[in-house]
Amino acid sequence: MREGRAAVAARRDREFDAFVAGAGGRLLRTALLLTCDAAAAEQLLTLSLASTYAAWDRLGGDDPYDLARQELVARFARSSRRHRRAHDGVLGRLTPRERLVVVLRLHEGFAEEQAAAALGLSADRVRAVCARAVAALCARPRGAP
């Protein structure tokens, strides 16, 4: 017997709620590292989760975390003009692209090739941006004793 539309929708909602309960914290941390702003991070995450929910039935066994993270990264990259230079936290000293590369490589554990594919850059470019960003993070901030 076929499930009714209401039953399918209820099952999808339960699955999505369970996913958000399990992965929402990590996705929020990633969004916060990217934006360096709590309100912007929450907005970025909300929009990314809305897109993930809309595509939920088409996942077909794919990992929803990968889809949500991909959407988060893509949305941040498209809106990076709004996040030019954040001044909060250590990552605030980096440009949006540098933050994106550092978060993908060091926080999310992407290999250079994975990060390059996700960002549409060459692996050499990802390596150079990451090296420059790490050097900037290790340098003393201006005005520090």
CSV table of N, CA and C in Angstrom, one decimal:
chain,number,residue,atom,x,y,z
A,1,MET,N,0.8,-1.2,0.0
A,1,MET,CA,0.0,0.0,0.0
A,1,MET,C,0.9,1.2,0.0
A,2,ARG,N,0.5,2.2,-0.8
A,2,ARG,CA,1.3,3.4,-0.9
A,2,ARG,C,1.0,4.4,0.3
A,3,GLU,N,2.1,5.0,0.7
A,3,GLU,CA,2.0,6.0,1.7
A,3,GLU,C,1.2,7.2,1.2
A,4,GLY,N,0.4,7.8,2.0
A,4,GLY,CA,-0.3,9.1,1.6
A,4,GLY,C,0.7,10.2,1.6
A,5,ARG,N,0.3,11.3,1.0
A,5,ARG,CA,1.2,12.5,1.0
A,5,ARG,C,1.5,13.0,2.4
A,6,ALA,N,0.5,13.0,3.2
A,6,ALA,CA,0.7,13.5,4.6
A,6,ALA,C,1.7,12.6,5.3
A,7,ALA,N,1.6,11.3,5.1
A,7,ALA,CA,2.5,10.4,5.8
A,7,ALA,C,4.0,10.6,5.3
A,8,VAL,N,4.1,10.8,4.0
A,8,VAL,CA,5.4,11.1,3.4
A,8,VAL,C,6.0,12.4,3.9
A,9,ALA,N,5.2,13.4,4.0
A,9,ALA,CA,5.6,14.7,4.5
A,9,ALA,C,6.0,14.6,6.0
A,10,ALA,N,5.2,13.9,6.8
A,10,ALA,CA,5.5,13.7,8.2
A,10,ALA,C,6.8,13.0,8.4
A,11,ARG,N,7.1,11.9,7.6
A,11,ARG,CA,8.3,11.2,7.6
A,11,ARG,C,9.5,12.1,7.3
A,12,ARG,N,9.3,12.8,6.2
A,12,ARG,CA,10.4,13.8,5.7
A,12,ARG,C,10.7,14.8,6.8
A,13,ASP,N,9.7,15.3,7.5
A,13,ASP,CA,9.9,16.3,8.5
A,13,ASP,C,10.6,15.7,9.7
A,14,ARG,N,10.2,14.4,10.1
A,14,ARG,CA,10.9,13.8,11.2
A,14,ARG,C,12.4,13.5,10.9
A,15,GLU,N,12.7,13.1,9.6
A,15,GLU,CA,14.0,12.8,9.2
A,15,GLU,C,14.9,14.1,9.2
A,16,PHE,N,14.3,15.2,8.7
A,16,PHE,CA,15.0,16.4,8.6
A,16,PHE,C,15.2,17.0,10.0
A,17,ASP,N,14.2,16.9,10.9
A,17,ASP,CA,14.4,17.4,12.3
A,17,ASP,C,15.5,16.6,13.0
A,18,ALA,N,15.6,15.3,12.8
A,18,ALA,CA,16.7,14.5,13.3
A,18,ALA,C,18.0,14.9,12.8
A,19,PHE,N,18.1,15.2,11.5
A,19,PHE,CA,19.3,15.6,10.9
A,19,PHE,C,19.8,17.0,11.5
A,20,VAL,N,18.8,17.9,11.6
A,20,VAL,CA,19.2,19.2,12.2
A,20,VAL,C,19.6,19.1,13.6
A,21,ALA,N,19.0,18.2,14.4
A,21,ALA,CA,19.3,18.0,15.8
A,21,ALA,C,20.8,17.5,15.9
A,22,GLY,N,21.1,16.6,14.9
A,22,GLY,CA,22.4,16.0,15.0
A,22,GLY,C,23.5,16.8,14.4
A,23,ALA,N,23.2,17.5,13.3
A,23,ALA,CA,24.3,18.2,12.5
A,23,ALA,C,24.2,19.7,12.6
A,24,GLY,N,23.1,20.3,13.2
A,24,GLY,CA,22.9,21.7,13.3
A,24,GLY,C,24.0,22.5,14.0
A,25,GLY,N,24.5,21.9,15.1
A,25,GLY,CA,25.6,22.6,15.9
A,25,GLY,C,26.8,22.7,15.1
A,26,ARG,N,27.2,21.6,14.4
A,26,ARG,CA,28.5,21.7,13.6
A,26,ARG,C,28.3,22.7,12.4
A,27,LEU,N,27.2,22.6,11.8
A,27,LEU,CA,26.9,23.5,10.7
A,27,LEU,C,26.9,25.0,11.2
A,28,LEU,N,26.4,25.2,12.3
A,28,LEU,CA,26.4,26.6,12.9
A,28,LEU,C,27.8,27.1,13.2
A,29,ARG,N,28.6,26.2,13.8
A,29,ARG,CA,30.0,26.5,14.0
A,29,ARG,C,30.7,26.9,12.7
A,30,THR,N,30.5,26.1,11.7
A,30,THR,CA,31.1,26.4,10.4
A,30,THR,C,30.6,27.7,9.9
A,31,ALA,N,29.3,28.0,10.0
A,31,ALA,CA,28.8,29.3,9.5
A,31,ALA,C,29.4,30.4,10.3
A,32,LEU,N,29.5,30.2,11.6
A,32,LEU,CA,30.1,31.3,12.5
A,32,LEU,C,31.6,31.5,12.1
A,33,LEU,N,32.3,30.5,11.9
A,33,LEU,CA,33.7,30.7,11.5
A,33,LEU,C,33.8,31.4,10.1
A,34,LEU,N,32.9,31.2,9.3
A,34,LEU,CA,32.9,31.8,8.0
A,34,LEU,C,32.6,33.3,8.1
A,35,THR,N,31.5,33.6,8.8
A,35,THR,CA,31.0,35.0,8.9
A,35,THR,C,31.6,35.8,10.0
A,36,CYS,N,32.1,35.2,11.0
A,36,CYS,CA,32.6,35.9,12.2
A,36,CYS,C,31.5,36.8,12.8
A,37,ASP,N,30.3,36.4,12.7
A,37,ASP,CA,29.1,37.2,13.2
A,37,ASP,C,28.0,36.3,13.5
A,38,ALA,N,27.5,36.3,14.7
A,38,ALA,CA,26.4,35.3,15.1
A,38,ALA,C,25.2,35.5,14.3
A,39,ALA,N,24.7,36.7,14.1
A,39,ALA,CA,23.5,36.9,13.4
A,39,ALA,C,23.6,36.5,11.9
A,40,ALA,N,24.7,36.9,11.3
A,40,ALA,CA,25.0,36.5,9.9
A,40,ALA,C,25.1,35.0,9.8
A,41,ALA,N,25.7,34.3,10.8
A,41,ALA,CA,25.9,32.9,10.7
A,41,ALA,C,24.5,32.2,10.8
A,42,GLU,N,23.6,32.7,11.7
A,42,GLU,CA,22.3,32.1,11.8
A,42,GLU,C,21.5,32.2,10.5
A,43,GLN,N,21.6,33.4,9.9
A,43,GLN,CA,20.9,33.6,8.7
A,43,GLN,C,21.5,32.7,7.6
A,44,LEU,N,22.8,32.6,7.5
A,44,LEU,CA,23.4,31.7,6.5
A,44,LEU,C,23.0,30.3,6.7
A,45,LEU,N,23.0,29.9,7.9
A,45,LEU,CA,22.6,28.5,8.2
A,45,LEU,C,21.1,28.2,7.9
A,46,THR,N,20.3,29.2,8.3
A,46,THR,CA,18.8,29.0,8.0
A,46,THR,C,18.5,28.9,6.5
A,47,LEU,N,19.2,29.7,5.7
A,47,LEU,CA,19.0,29.7,4.2
A,47,LEU,C,19.5,28.4,3.7
A,48,SER,N,20.6,27.9,4.2
A,48,SER,CA,21.2,26.7,3.7
A,48,SER,C,20.4,25.5,4.1
A,49,LEU,N,19.8,25.5,5.3
A,49,LEU,CA,19.0,24.4,5.7
A,49,LEU,C,17.6,24.4,5.0
A,50,ALA,N,17.1,25.6,4.6
A,50,ALA,CA,15.9,25.6,3.8
A,50,ALA,C,16.1,25.0,2.5
A,51,SER,N,17.3,25.3,1.9
A,51,SER,CA,17.6,24.6,0.6
A,51,SER,C,17.8,23.1,0.7
A,52,THR,N,18.4,22.7,1.8
A,52,THR,CA,18.6,21.3,2.0
A,52,THR,C,17.2,20.6,2.2
A,53,TYR,N,16.3,21.2,3.0
A,53,TYR,CA,15.0,20.7,3.2
A,53,TYR,C,14.2,20.6,1.8
A,54,ALA,N,14.4,21.6,1.0
A,54,ALA,CA,13.7,21.6,-0.3
A,54,ALA,C,14.2,20.4,-1.2
A,55,ALA,N,15.5,20.0,-1.0
A,55,ALA,CA,16.0,19.0,-1.8
A,55,ALA,C,16.0,17.6,-1.1
A,56,TRP,N,15.4,17.5,0.0
A,56,TRP,CA,15.5,16.3,0.9
A,56,TRP,C,15.0,15.1,0.2
A,57,ASP,N,13.9,15.2,-0.6
A,57,ASP,CA,13.4,14.0,-1.2
A,57,ASP,C,14.2,13.5,-2.4
A,58,ARG,N,15.1,14.4,-2.9
A,58,ARG,CA,16.0,14.1,-4.0
A,58,ARG,C,17.3,13.6,-3.6
A,59,LEU,N,17.6,13.5,-2.3
A,59,LEU,CA,18.9,13.0,-1.8
A,59,LEU,C,19.2,11.6,-2.3
A,60,GLY,N,18.3,10.7,-2.3
A,60,GLY,CA,18.5,9.4,-2.8
A,60,GLY,C,19.7,8.7,-2.1
A,61,GLY,N,19.8,8.8,-0.8
A,61,GLY,CA,20.9,8.1,-0.1
A,61,GLY,C,22.1,8.9,0.1
A,62,ASP,N,22.2,10.1,-0.6
A,62,ASP,CA,23.4,10.9,-0.4
A,62,ASP,C,23.3,11.5,1.0
A,63,ASP,N,24.5,11.9,1.5
A,63,ASP,CA,24.6,12.4,2.9
A,63,ASP,C,24.0,13.8,2.9
A,64,PRO,N,23.0,14.0,3.8
A,64,PRO,CA,22.5,15.4,3.9
A,64,PRO,C,23.4,16.4,4.4
A,65,TYR,N,24.4,16.0,5.2
A,65,TYR,CA,25.4,16.9,5.8
A,65,TYR,C,26.2,17.5,4.7
A,66,ASP,N,26.6,16.6,3.7
A,66,ASP,CA,27.4,17.1,2.6
A,66,ASP,C,26.6,18.2,1.8
A,67,LEU,N,25.4,17.9,1.6
A,67,LEU,CA,24.5,18.8,0.8
A,67,LEU,C,24.4,20.1,1.6
A,68,ALA,N,24.1,20.1,2.9
A,68,ALA,CA,23.9,21.3,3.7
A,68,ALA,C,25.2,22.1,3.7
A,69,ARG,N,26.3,21.4,3.9
A,69,ARG,CA,27.6,22.1,3.9
A,69,ARG,C,27.9,22.7,2.6
A,70,GLN,N,27.7,22.0,1.5
A,70,GLN,CA,27.9,22.5,0.2
A,70,GLN,C,27.1,23.8,-0.1
A,71,GLU,N,25.8,23.7,0.4
A,71,GLU,CA,24.9,24.9,0.2
A,71,GLU,C,25.4,26.1,1.1
A,72,LEU,N,25.9,25.8,2.3
A,72,LEU,CA,26.5,26.8,3.2
A,72,LEU,C,27.7,27.5,2.6
A,73,VAL,N,28.6,26.7,2.0
A,73,VAL,CA,29.8,27.2,1.4
A,73,VAL,C,29.4,28.1,0.2
A,74,ALA,N,28.5,27.5,-0.7
A,74,ALA,CA,28.1,28.3,-1.9
A,74,ALA,C,27.5,29.6,-1.5
A,75,ARG,N,26.6,29.6,-0.6
A,75,ARG,CA,25.9,30.8,-0.2
A,75,ARG,C,26.9,31.8,0.4
A,76,PHE,N,27.8,31.3,1.2
A,76,PHE,CA,28.8,32.3,1.7
A,76,PHE,C,29.7,32.8,0.6
A,77,ALA,N,30.1,32.0,-0.3
A,77,ALA,CA,30.9,32.5,-1.4
A,77,ALA,C,30.2,33.5,-2.3
A,78,ARG,N,28.9,33.3,-2.5
A,78,ARG,CA,28.1,34.3,-3.3
A,78,ARG,C,27.9,35.6,-2.6
A,79,SER,N,27.9,35.5,-1.2
A,79,SER,CA,27.6,36.7,-0.5
A,79,SER,C,28.8,37.3,0.2
A,80,SER,N,30.0,36.9,-0.2
A,80,SER,CA,31.2,37.2,0.5
A,80,SER,C,31.5,38.7,0.4
A,81,ARG,N,30.9,39.4,-0.5
A,81,ARG,CA,31.1,40.9,-0.5
A,81,ARG,C,30.5,41.5,0.8
A,82,ARG,N,29.5,40.9,1.3
A,82,ARG,CA,28.9,41.4,2.6
A,82,ARG,C,29.8,41.1,3.8
A,83,HIS,N,30.7,40.1,3.6
A,83,HIS,CA,31.5,39.7,4.7
A,83,HIS,C,33.0,40.0,4.5
A,84,ARG,N,33.3,41.1,3.8
A,84,ARG,CA,34.6,41.5,3.4
A,84,ARG,C,35.6,41.3,4.5
A,85,ARG,N,35.6,42.1,5.5
A,85,ARG,CA,36.5,42.0,6.6
A,85,ARG,C,35.7,42.0,7.9
A,86,ALA,N,35.6,40.9,8.5
A,86,ALA,CA,35.0,40.9,9.9
A,86,ALA,C,36.1,41.3,10.9
A,87,HIS,N,35.7,41.9,11.9
A,87,HIS,CA,36.7,42.3,12.9
A,87,HIS,C,36.6,41.5,14.2
A,88,ASP,N,35.7,40.6,14.3
A,88,ASP,CA,35.6,39.8,15.5
A,88,ASP,C,36.4,38.5,15.3
A,89,GLY,N,37.1,38.2,16.3
A,89,GLY,CA,37.8,36.9,16.4
A,89,GLY,C,39.1,36.9,15.5
A,90,VAL,N,39.8,35.8,15.7
A,90,VAL,CA,41.1,35.7,15.0
A,90,VAL,C,40.9,35.6,13.5
A,91,LEU,N,39.8,34.8,13.1
A,91,LEU,CA,39.6,34.7,11.6
A,91,LEU,C,39.1,36.0,11.0
A,92,GLY,N,38.7,36.9,11.8
A,92,GLY,CA,38.3,38.2,11.2
A,92,GLY,C,39.3,39.0,10.5
A,93,ARG,N,40.6,38.6,10.7
A,93,ARG,CA,41.7,39.3,10.1
A,93,ARG,C,41.9,38.8,8.6
A,94,LEU,N,41.2,37.7,8.3
A,94,LEU,CA,41.3,37.1,6.9
A,94,LEU,C,40.2,37.6,6.0
A,95,THR,N,40.6,37.6,4.7
A,95,THR,CA,39.5,37.9,3.7
A,95,THR,C,38.5,36.8,3.7
A,96,PRO,N,37.4,37.0,3.1
A,96,PRO,CA,36.4,35.9,3.0
A,96,PRO,C,36.9,34.7,2.3
A,97,ARG,N,37.6,34.8,1.2
A,97,ARG,CA,38.2,33.6,0.5
A,97,ARG,C,39.2,32.9,1.4
A,98,GLU,N,40.0,33.6,2.1
A,98,GLU,CA,40.9,33.0,3.0
A,98,GLU,C,40.2,32.2,4.1
A,99,ARG,N,39.2,32.9,4.7
A,99,ARG,CA,38.4,32.2,5.8
A,99,ARG,C,37.7,30.9,5.2
A,100,LEU,N,37.2,31.0,4.0
A,100,LEU,CA,36.5,29.9,3.4
A,100,LEU,C,37.5,28.7,3.2
A,101,VAL,N,38.7,29.0,2.7
A,101,VAL,CA,39.7,28.0,2.5
A,101,VAL,C,40.2,27.4,3.8
A,102,VAL,N,40.4,28.2,4.8
A,102,VAL,CA,40.9,27.7,6.1
A,102,VAL,C,39.8,26.9,6.8
A,103,VAL,N,38.6,27.3,6.7
A,103,VAL,CA,37.5,26.6,7.4
A,103,VAL,C,37.3,25.2,6.7
A,104,LEU,N,37.3,25.2,5.3
A,104,LEU,CA,37.2,23.9,4.6
A,104,LEU,C,38.4,23.0,4.9
A,105,ARG,N,39.6,23.5,4.8
A,105,ARG,CA,40.7,22.7,5.0
A,105,ARG,C,41.0,22.3,6.4
A,106,LEU,N,40.9,23.2,7.4
A,106,LEU,CA,41.3,22.9,8.7
A,106,LEU,C,40.2,22.5,9.6
A,107,HIS,N,39.0,23.1,9.5
A,107,HIS,CA,37.9,22.7,10.3
A,107,HIS,C,37.1,21.6,9.8
A,108,GLU,N,36.8,21.6,8.5
A,108,GLU,CA,36.0,20.5,7.9
A,108,GLU,C,36.9,19.4,7.4
A,109,GLY,N,38.2,19.5,7.3
A,109,GLY,CA,39.1,18.4,7.0
A,109,GLY,C,39.1,18.1,5.5
A,110,PHE,N,38.7,19.0,4.6
A,110,PHE,CA,38.8,18.8,3.2
A,110,PHE,C,40.2,18.7,2.7
A,111,ALA,N,40.5,17.8,1.8
A,111,ALA,CA,41.8,17.7,1.1
A,111,ALA,C,41.9,18.9,0.2
A,112,GLU,N,43.1,19.2,-0.3
A,112,GLU,CA,43.2,20.4,-1.2
A,112,GLU,C,42.4,20.2,-2.4
A,113,GLU,N,42.4,19.0,-3.0
A,113,GLU,CA,41.6,18.7,-4.2
A,113,GLU,C,40.1,18.9,-4.0
A,114,GLN,N,39.6,18.4,-2.8
A,114,GLN,CA,38.2,18.6,-2.5
A,114,GLN,C,37.8,20.1,-2.3
A,115,ALA,N,38.7,20.8,-1.6
A,115,ALA,CA,38.4,22.2,-1.4
A,115,ALA,C,38.5,23.0,-2.8
A,116,ALA,N,39.4,22.6,-3.6
A,116,ALA,CA,39.5,23.2,-4.9
A,116,ALA,C,38.3,22.9,-5.8
A,117,ALA,N,37.8,21.7,-5.7
A,117,ALA,CA,36.6,21.4,-6.5
A,117,ALA,C,35.4,22.1,-5.9
A,118,ALA,N,35.3,22.2,-4.6
A,118,ALA,CA,34.1,22.9,-4.0
A,118,ALA,C,34.1,24.4,-4.3
A,119,LEU,N,35.3,25.0,-4.5
A,119,LEU,CA,35.4,26.4,-4.7
A,119,LEU,C,35.7,26.8,-6.1
A,120,GLY,N,35.9,25.9,-7.0
A,120,GLY,CA,36.2,26.2,-8.4
A,120,GLY,C,37.6,26.8,-8.6
A,121,LEU,N,38.5,26.4,-7.8
A,121,LEU,CA,39.9,26.8,-7.9
A,121,LEU,C,40.8,25.7,-8.2
A,122,SER,N,42.0,26.0,-8.5
A,122,SER,CA,43.0,24.9,-8.7
A,122,SER,C,43.5,24.5,-7.3
A,123,ALA,N,44.1,23.3,-7.2
A,123,ALA,CA,44.6,22.8,-5.9
A,123,ALA,C,45.8,23.7,-5.5
A,124,ASP,N,46.6,24.1,-6.5
A,124,ASP,CA,47.7,25.0,-6.2
A,124,ASP,C,47.2,26.3,-5.6
A,125,ARG,N,46.1,26.8,-6.1
A,125,ARG,CA,45.6,28.1,-5.6
A,125,ARG,C,45.1,27.9,-4.2
A,126,VAL,N,44.4,26.8,-3.9
A,126,VAL,CA,43.9,26.5,-2.6
A,126,VAL,C,45.1,26.4,-1.6
A,127,ARG,N,46.2,25.7,-2.0
A,127,ARG,CA,47.4,25.6,-1.2
A,127,ARG,C,48.0,27.0,-0.9
A,128,ALA,N,48.1,27.8,-1.9
A,128,ALA,CA,48.7,29.2,-1.7
A,128,ALA,C,47.8,30.0,-0.8
A,129,VAL,N,46.5,30.0,-1.0
A,129,VAL,CA,45.6,30.8,-0.2
A,129,VAL,C,45.6,30.3,1.3
A,130,CYS,N,45.7,29.0,1.5
A,130,CYS,CA,45.7,28.4,2.8
A,130,CYS,C,47.0,28.8,3.5
A,131,ALA,N,48.1,28.7,2.8
A,131,ALA,CA,49.4,29.1,3.4
A,131,ALA,C,49.5,30.5,3.8
A,132,ARG,N,48.9,31.4,2.9
A,132,ARG,CA,48.9,32.8,3.2
A,132,ARG,C,48.0,33.1,4.4
A,133,ALA,N,46.9,32.4,4.5
A,133,ALA,CA,46.0,32.6,5.6
A,133,ALA,C,46.6,32.2,6.9
A,134,VAL,N,47.2,31.0,6.9
A,134,VAL,CA,47.8,30.5,8.1
A,134,VAL,C,48.9,31.4,8.6
A,135,ALA,N,49.7,31.9,7.6
A,135,ALA,CA,50.8,32.9,8.0
A,135,ALA,C,50.2,34.1,8.6
A,136,ALA,N,49.1,34.6,8.1
A,136,ALA,CA,48.4,35.8,8.6
A,136,ALA,C,47.9,35.5,10.0
A,137,LEU,N,47.4,34.3,10.3
A,137,LEU,CA,46.9,33.9,11.6
A,137,LEU,C,48.0,33.8,12.6
A,138,CYS,N,49.2,33.4,12.2
A,138,CYS,CA,50.3,33.2,13.1
A,138,CYS,C,51.0,34.5,13.4
A,139,ALA,N,50.9,35.5,12.5
A,139,ALA,CA,51.5,36.8,12.7
A,139,ALA,C,50.8,37.6,13.8
A,140,ARG,N,51.6,38.4,14.5
A,140,ARG,CA,51.0,39.2,15.5
A,140,ARG,C,50.0,40.3,14.9
A,141,PRO,N,48.9,40.5,15.5
A,141,PRO,CA,48.0,41.5,15.0
A,141,PRO,C,48.6,42.9,15.3
A,142,ARG,N,48.1,43.8,14.5
A,142,ARG,CA,48.6,45.2,14.6
A,142,ARG,C,48.3,45.7,16.0
A,143,GLY,N,49.2,46.4,16.6
A,143,GLY,CA,49.0,47.0,17.9
A,143,GLY,C,49.1,46.0,19.1
A,144,ALA,N,49.5,44.8,18.8
A,144,ALA,CA,49.7,43.8,19.9
A,144,ALA,C,51.0,43.9,20.5
A,145,PRO,N,51.1,43.7,21.8
A,145,PRO,CA,52.5,43.9,22.4
A,145,PRO,C,53.4,42.8,22.1
